[in-house]
XYZ file of C-alpha atoms in Angstrom:
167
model
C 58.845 59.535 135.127
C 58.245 58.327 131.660
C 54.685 58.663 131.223
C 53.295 59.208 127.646
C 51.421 62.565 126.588
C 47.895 62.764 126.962
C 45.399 59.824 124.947
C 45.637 56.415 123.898
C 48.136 54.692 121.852
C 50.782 57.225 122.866
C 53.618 55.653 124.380
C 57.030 56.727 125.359
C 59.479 55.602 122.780
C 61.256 53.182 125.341
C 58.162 51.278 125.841
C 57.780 51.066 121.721
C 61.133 50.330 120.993
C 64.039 47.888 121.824
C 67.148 49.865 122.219
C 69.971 49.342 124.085
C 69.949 53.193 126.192
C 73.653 52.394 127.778
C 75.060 52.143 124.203
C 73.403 55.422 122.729
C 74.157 57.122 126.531
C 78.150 56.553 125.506
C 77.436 58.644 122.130
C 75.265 61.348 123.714
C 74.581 61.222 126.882
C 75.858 62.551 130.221
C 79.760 62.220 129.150
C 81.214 62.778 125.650
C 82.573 60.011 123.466
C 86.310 60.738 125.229
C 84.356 60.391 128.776
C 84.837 64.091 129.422
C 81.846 65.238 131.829
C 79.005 67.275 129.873
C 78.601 71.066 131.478
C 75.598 71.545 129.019
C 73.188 74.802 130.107
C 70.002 73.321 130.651
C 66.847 75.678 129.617
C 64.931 76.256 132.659
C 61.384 76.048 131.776
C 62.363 72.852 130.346
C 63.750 71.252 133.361
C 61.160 73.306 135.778
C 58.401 72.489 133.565
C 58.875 69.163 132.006
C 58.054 70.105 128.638
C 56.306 67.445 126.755
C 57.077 66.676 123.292
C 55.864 64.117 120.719
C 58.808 63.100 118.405
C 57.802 62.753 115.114
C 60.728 60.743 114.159
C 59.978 61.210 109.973
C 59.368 57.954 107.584
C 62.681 58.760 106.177
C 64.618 58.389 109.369
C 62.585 55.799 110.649
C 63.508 53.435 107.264
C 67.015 54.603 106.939
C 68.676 56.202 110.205
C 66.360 54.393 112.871
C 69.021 55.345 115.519
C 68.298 59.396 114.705
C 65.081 59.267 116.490
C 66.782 57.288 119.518
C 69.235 59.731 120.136
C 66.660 62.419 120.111
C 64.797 61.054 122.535
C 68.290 60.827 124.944
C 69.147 63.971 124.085
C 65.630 65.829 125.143
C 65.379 63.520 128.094
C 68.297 64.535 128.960
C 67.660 68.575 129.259
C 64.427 67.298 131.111
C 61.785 67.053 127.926
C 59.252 64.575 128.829
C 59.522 62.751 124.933
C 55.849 60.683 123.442
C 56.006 58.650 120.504
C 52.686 58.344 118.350
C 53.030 55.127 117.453
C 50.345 55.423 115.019
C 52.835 58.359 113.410
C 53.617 57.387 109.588
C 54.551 59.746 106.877
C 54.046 63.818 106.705
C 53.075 63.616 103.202
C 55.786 65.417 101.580
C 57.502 62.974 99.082
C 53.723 62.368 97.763
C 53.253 66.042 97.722
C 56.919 66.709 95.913
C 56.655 64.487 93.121
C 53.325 64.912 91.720
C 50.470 62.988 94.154
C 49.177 65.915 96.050
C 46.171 64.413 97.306
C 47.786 61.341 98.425
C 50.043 63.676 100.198
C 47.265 65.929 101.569
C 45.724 62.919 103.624
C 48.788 61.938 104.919
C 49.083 65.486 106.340
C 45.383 65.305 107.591
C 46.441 62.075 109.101
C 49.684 63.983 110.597
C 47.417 66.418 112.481
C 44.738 63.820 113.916
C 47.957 61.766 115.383
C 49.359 64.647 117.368
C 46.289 66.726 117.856
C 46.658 66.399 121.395
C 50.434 67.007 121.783
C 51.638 70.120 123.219
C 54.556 70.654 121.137
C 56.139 68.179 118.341
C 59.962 67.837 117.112
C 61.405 66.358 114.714
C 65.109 66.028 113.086
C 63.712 66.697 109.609
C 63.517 70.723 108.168
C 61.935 69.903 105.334
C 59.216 67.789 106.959
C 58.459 70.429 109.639
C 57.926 73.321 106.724
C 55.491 70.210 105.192
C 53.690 70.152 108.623
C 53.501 74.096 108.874
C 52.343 75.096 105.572
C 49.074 72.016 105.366
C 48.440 71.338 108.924
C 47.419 74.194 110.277
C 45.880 72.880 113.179
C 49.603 72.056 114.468
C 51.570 74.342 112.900
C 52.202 76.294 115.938
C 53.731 73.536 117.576
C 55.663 71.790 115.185
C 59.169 72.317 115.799
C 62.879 71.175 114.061
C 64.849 69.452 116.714
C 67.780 72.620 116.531
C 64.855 75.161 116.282
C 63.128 73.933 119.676
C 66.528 73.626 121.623
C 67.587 77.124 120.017
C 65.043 79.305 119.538
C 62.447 78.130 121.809
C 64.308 76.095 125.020
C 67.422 78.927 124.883
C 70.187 75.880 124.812
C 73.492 76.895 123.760
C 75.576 73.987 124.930
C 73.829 70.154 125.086
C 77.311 69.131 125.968
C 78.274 67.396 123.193
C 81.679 67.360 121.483
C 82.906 66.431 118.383
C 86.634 65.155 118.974
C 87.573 64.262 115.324
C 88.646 67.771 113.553
């Protein structure tokens, strides 16, 4: 079931975005790159629960790794995560607030919290975005998460079954 979180405009990134799944599915998904079956320990309350997140997928990513958010999204549908995508997401703020254009950055963090407002926890692959979020939106700050910190710390994943066969 790939139903989008809560509100209008929300929809699951595979709705918003042409991808081809098989091809990211041979990088990360049920079988390593060498076709080795994945014995990753899946958290529980996220399979039990269906935990739903809304990827903020980051401006930066978006423009220059577009394929980081994709295999996100495979890689929390695959523990069971139930993944949104904002669509109306854009930018956290942070490269205004950095170099000098606080108030420019400001809004776009007001912006940031009226987007996922309604989400019941948000990841994204970008630290430095995330500590953005947390210290000027406090209305989400409690539910922002960094993609490692939500597996980690709050899911309890230790293995998503993915290798790394080039050392």
């Amino acid at each position: 079931d790939r139903r989008a979180l809560g509100g209008s405009g929300q929809t699951t990134i595979h709705e918003s975005t042409a991808v081809d799944w098989n091809e990211t599915r041979t990088h990360i998904g049920s079988r390593s790159r060498s076709g080795v079956p994945c014995d990753a320990t899946y958290p529980p309350r996220c399979v039990s629960n269906r935990l739903r997140v809304a990827l903020f997928v980051t401006c930066f990513n978006d423009t220059l790794f577009p394929r980081t958010g994709q295999a996100v999204v495979e890689l929390l549908e695959r523990l069971g995560c139930e993944v949104a995508f904002p669509e109306e997401q854009t930018c956290c703020g942070q490269m205004h607030f950095n170099t000098g254009y606080a108030d420019e950055g400001l809004r776009l963090a007001r912006r940031f919290e009226r987007v996922f407002a309604d989400a019941e926890a948000i990841v994204s692959p970008s630290a430095s975005c995330v500590g953005m979020v947390r210290e000027h939106c406090p209305a989400v700050a409690g539910r922002v998460f960094e993609l490692t910190e939500l597996l980690v710390d709050e899911l309890g994943v230790v293995d998503v079954g993915a290798t790394f066969p080039h050392r």
